[in-house]
Tab-separated table of C-alpha atoms in Angstrom:
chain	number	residue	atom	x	y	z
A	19	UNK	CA	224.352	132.062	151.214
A	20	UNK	CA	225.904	133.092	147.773
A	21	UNK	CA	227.856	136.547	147.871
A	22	UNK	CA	226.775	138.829	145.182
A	23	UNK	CA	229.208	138.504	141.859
A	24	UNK	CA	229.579	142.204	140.403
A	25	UNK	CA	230.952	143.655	137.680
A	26	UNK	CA	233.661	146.894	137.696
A	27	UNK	CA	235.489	148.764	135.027
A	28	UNK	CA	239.206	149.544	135.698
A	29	UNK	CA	241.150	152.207	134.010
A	30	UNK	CA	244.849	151.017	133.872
A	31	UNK	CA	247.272	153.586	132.594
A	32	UNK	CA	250.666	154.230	132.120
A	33	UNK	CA	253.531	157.027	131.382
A	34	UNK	CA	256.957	155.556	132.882
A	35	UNK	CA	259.321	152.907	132.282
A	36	UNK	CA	258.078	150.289	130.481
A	37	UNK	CA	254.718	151.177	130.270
A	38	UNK	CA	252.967	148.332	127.908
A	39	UNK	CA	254.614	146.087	130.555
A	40	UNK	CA	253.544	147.954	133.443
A	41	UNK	CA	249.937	147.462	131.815
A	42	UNK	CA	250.819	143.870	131.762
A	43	UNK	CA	251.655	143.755	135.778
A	44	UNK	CA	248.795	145.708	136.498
A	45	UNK	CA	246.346	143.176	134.797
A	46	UNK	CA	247.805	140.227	136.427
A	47	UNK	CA	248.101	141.975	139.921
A	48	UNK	CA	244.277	142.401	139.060
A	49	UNK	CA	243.628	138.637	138.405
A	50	UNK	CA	246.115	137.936	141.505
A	51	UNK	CA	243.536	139.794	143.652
A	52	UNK	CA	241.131	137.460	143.081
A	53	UNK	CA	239.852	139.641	140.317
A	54	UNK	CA	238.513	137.788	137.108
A	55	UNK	CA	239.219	139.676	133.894
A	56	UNK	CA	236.782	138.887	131.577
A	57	UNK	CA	237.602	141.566	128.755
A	58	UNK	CA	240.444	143.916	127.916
A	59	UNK	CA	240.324	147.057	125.565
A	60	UNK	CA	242.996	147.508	122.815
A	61	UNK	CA	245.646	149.449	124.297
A	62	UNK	CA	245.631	153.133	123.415
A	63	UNK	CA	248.806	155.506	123.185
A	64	UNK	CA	246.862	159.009	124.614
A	65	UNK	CA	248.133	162.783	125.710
A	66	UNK	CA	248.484	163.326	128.997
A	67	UNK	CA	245.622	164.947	130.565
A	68	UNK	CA	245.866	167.053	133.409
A	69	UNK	CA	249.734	166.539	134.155
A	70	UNK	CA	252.636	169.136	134.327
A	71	UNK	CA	253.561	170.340	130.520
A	72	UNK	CA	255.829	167.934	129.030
A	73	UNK	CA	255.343	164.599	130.486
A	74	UNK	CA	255.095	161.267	128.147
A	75	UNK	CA	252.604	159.718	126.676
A	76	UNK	CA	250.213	157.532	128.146
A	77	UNK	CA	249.485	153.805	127.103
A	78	UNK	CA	245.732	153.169	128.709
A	79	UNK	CA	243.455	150.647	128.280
A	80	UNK	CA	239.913	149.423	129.937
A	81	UNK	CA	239.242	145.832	132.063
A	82	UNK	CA	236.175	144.611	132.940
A	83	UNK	CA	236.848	142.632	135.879
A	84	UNK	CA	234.246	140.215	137.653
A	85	UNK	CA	234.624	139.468	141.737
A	86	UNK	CA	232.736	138.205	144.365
A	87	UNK	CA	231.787	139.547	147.631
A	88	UNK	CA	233.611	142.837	147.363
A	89	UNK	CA	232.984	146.237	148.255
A	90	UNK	CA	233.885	149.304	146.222
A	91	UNK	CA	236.401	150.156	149.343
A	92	UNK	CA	237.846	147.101	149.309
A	93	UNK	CA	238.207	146.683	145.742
A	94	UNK	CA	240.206	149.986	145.670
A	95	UNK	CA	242.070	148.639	148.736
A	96	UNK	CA	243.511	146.061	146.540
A	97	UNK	CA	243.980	147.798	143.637
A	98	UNK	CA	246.020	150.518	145.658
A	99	UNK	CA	248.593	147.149	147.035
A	100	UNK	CA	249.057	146.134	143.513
A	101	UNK	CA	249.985	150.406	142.188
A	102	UNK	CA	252.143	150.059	145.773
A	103	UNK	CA	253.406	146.921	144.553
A	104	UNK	CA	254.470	148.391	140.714
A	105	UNK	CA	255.883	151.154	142.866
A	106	UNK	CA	253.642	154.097	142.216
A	107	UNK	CA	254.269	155.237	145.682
A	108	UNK	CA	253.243	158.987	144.905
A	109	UNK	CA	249.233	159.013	144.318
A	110	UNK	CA	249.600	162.603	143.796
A	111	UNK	CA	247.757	164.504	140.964
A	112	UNK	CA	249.788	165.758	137.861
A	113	UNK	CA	252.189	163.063	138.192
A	114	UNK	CA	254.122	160.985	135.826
A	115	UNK	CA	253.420	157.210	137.161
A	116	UNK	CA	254.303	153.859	136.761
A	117	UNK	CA	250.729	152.920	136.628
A	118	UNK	CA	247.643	153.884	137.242
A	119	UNK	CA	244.211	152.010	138.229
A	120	UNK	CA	241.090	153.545	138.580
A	121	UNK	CA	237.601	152.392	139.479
A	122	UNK	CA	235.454	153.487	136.688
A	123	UNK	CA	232.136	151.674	137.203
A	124	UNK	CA	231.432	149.384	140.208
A	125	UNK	CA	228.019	147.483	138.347
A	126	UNK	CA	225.972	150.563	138.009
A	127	UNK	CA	226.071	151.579	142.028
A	128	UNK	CA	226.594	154.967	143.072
A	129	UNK	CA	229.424	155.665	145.964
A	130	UNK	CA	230.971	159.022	147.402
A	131	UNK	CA	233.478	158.810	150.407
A	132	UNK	CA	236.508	161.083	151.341
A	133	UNK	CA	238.453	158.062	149.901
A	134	UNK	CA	236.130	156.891	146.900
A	135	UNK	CA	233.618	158.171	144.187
A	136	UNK	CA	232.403	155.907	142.129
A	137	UNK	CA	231.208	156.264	139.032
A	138	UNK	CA	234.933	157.908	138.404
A	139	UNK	CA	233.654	161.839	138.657
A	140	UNK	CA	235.808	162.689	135.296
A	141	UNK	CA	235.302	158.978	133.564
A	142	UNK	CA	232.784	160.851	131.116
A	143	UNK	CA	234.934	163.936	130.423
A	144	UNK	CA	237.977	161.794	129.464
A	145	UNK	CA	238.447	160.515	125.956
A	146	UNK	CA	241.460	157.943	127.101
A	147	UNK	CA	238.894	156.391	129.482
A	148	UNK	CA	235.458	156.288	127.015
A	149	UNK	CA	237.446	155.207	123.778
A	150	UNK	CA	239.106	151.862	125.179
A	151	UNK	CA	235.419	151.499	127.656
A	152	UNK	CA	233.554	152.072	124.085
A	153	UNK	CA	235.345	149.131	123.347
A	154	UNK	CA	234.384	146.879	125.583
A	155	UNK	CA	231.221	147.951	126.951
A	156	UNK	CA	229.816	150.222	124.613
A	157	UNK	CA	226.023	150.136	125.860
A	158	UNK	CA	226.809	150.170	129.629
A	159	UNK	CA	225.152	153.085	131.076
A	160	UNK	CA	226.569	155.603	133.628
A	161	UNK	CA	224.523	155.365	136.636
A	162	UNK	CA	224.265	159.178	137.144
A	163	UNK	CA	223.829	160.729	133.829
A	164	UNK	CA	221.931	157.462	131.621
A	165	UNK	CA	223.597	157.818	129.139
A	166	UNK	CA	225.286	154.998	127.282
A	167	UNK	CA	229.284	154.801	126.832
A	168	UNK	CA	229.020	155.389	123.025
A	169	UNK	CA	226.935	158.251	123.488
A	170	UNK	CA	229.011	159.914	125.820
A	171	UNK	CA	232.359	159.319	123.502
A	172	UNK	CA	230.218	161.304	120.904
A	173	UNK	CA	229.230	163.918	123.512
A	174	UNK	CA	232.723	164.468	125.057
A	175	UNK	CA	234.702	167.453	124.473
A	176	UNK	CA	237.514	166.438	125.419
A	177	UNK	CA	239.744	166.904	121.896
A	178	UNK	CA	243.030	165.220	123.408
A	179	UNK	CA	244.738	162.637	121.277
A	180	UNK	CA	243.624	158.986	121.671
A	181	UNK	CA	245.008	156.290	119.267
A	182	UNK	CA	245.124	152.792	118.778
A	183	UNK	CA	248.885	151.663	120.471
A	184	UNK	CA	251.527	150.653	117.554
A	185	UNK	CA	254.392	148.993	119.036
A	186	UNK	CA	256.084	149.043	116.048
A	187	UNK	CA	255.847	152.381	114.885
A	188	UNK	CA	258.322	154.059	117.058
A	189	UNK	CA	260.538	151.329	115.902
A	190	UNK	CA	260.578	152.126	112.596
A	191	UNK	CA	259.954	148.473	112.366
A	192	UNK	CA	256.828	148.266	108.949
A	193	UNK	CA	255.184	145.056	108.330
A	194	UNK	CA	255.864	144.254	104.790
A	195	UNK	CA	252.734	142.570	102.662
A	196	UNK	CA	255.590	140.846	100.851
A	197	UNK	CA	257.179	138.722	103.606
């Protein structure tokens, strides 16, 4: 017997150290868990949302990951090893963090545990999460409310900063047309 192949969204986020990097480890600890990454968003530099006044910015970005013959639980059981792993120790809310994965979308099922909800219960409220998920699945629809990803990035309220990631423009590093 064949085990089911599913497909999951995966918020993977960012705000200490080096945090394109730590975007980096989190995708391979992903395809290390036996997790096959079939498409990445852009990454995005957003506000924080939610966390103490003050903390950095956030670089976020969306995978859609493929696996086989794995529950929601034990999807988030390996995604909490590889956050362990990249030292984010302190799951706490309102925290800076090394990184941050989140189970978005687990094919279009429905879970709530004292450990897991799935779809993500803010995923549709949160412009960090719907403009890199716009990206790369723009038609899938949320299991609870119907409602395509592009139409709930036009419905959101959510006003908080979300733009395309320049690594250069900190820098002060410009790309020259002339060579």
């Amino acid at each position: 017997m064949e085990s089911e192949s599913i497909t999951a969204y995966v918020g993977i986020g960012s705000n200490l150290g080096d945090r394109a990097g730590n975007l980096l480890l989190g995708v391979r600890g992903l395809m290390e868990a036996s997790f096959v990454v079939n498409k990445l968003s852009a990454i995005y530099e957003t506000e924080p949302v939610g966390l103490d006044e003050g903390a950095s910015t956030f670089l976020n970005m969306v995978a859609e990951i493929r696996a086989e013959g794995i529950t929601p639980t034990q999807m988030l059981a390996r995604m909490l090893r590889i956050e362990y792993l990249l030292e984010r120790t302190d799951k706490s809310l309102k925290k800076p963090r090394t990184i941050d994965l989140d189970l978005l979308f687990y094919n279009h099922e429905q879970t709530d545990t004292p450990f897991l909800t799935v779809p993500h219960p803010r995923a549709h409220l949160r412009r960090f999460v719907l403009v890199p998920m716009n990206e790369v699945a723009p038609t899938y629809t949320h299991p609870i409310l119907h409602k395509e990803i592009s139409t709930l990035l036009v419905e959101c309220e959510d006003d908080s900063h979300v733009s395309r990631w320049n690594p250069n423009a900190r820098s002060g590093l410009h790309l020259s047309s002339n060579g």
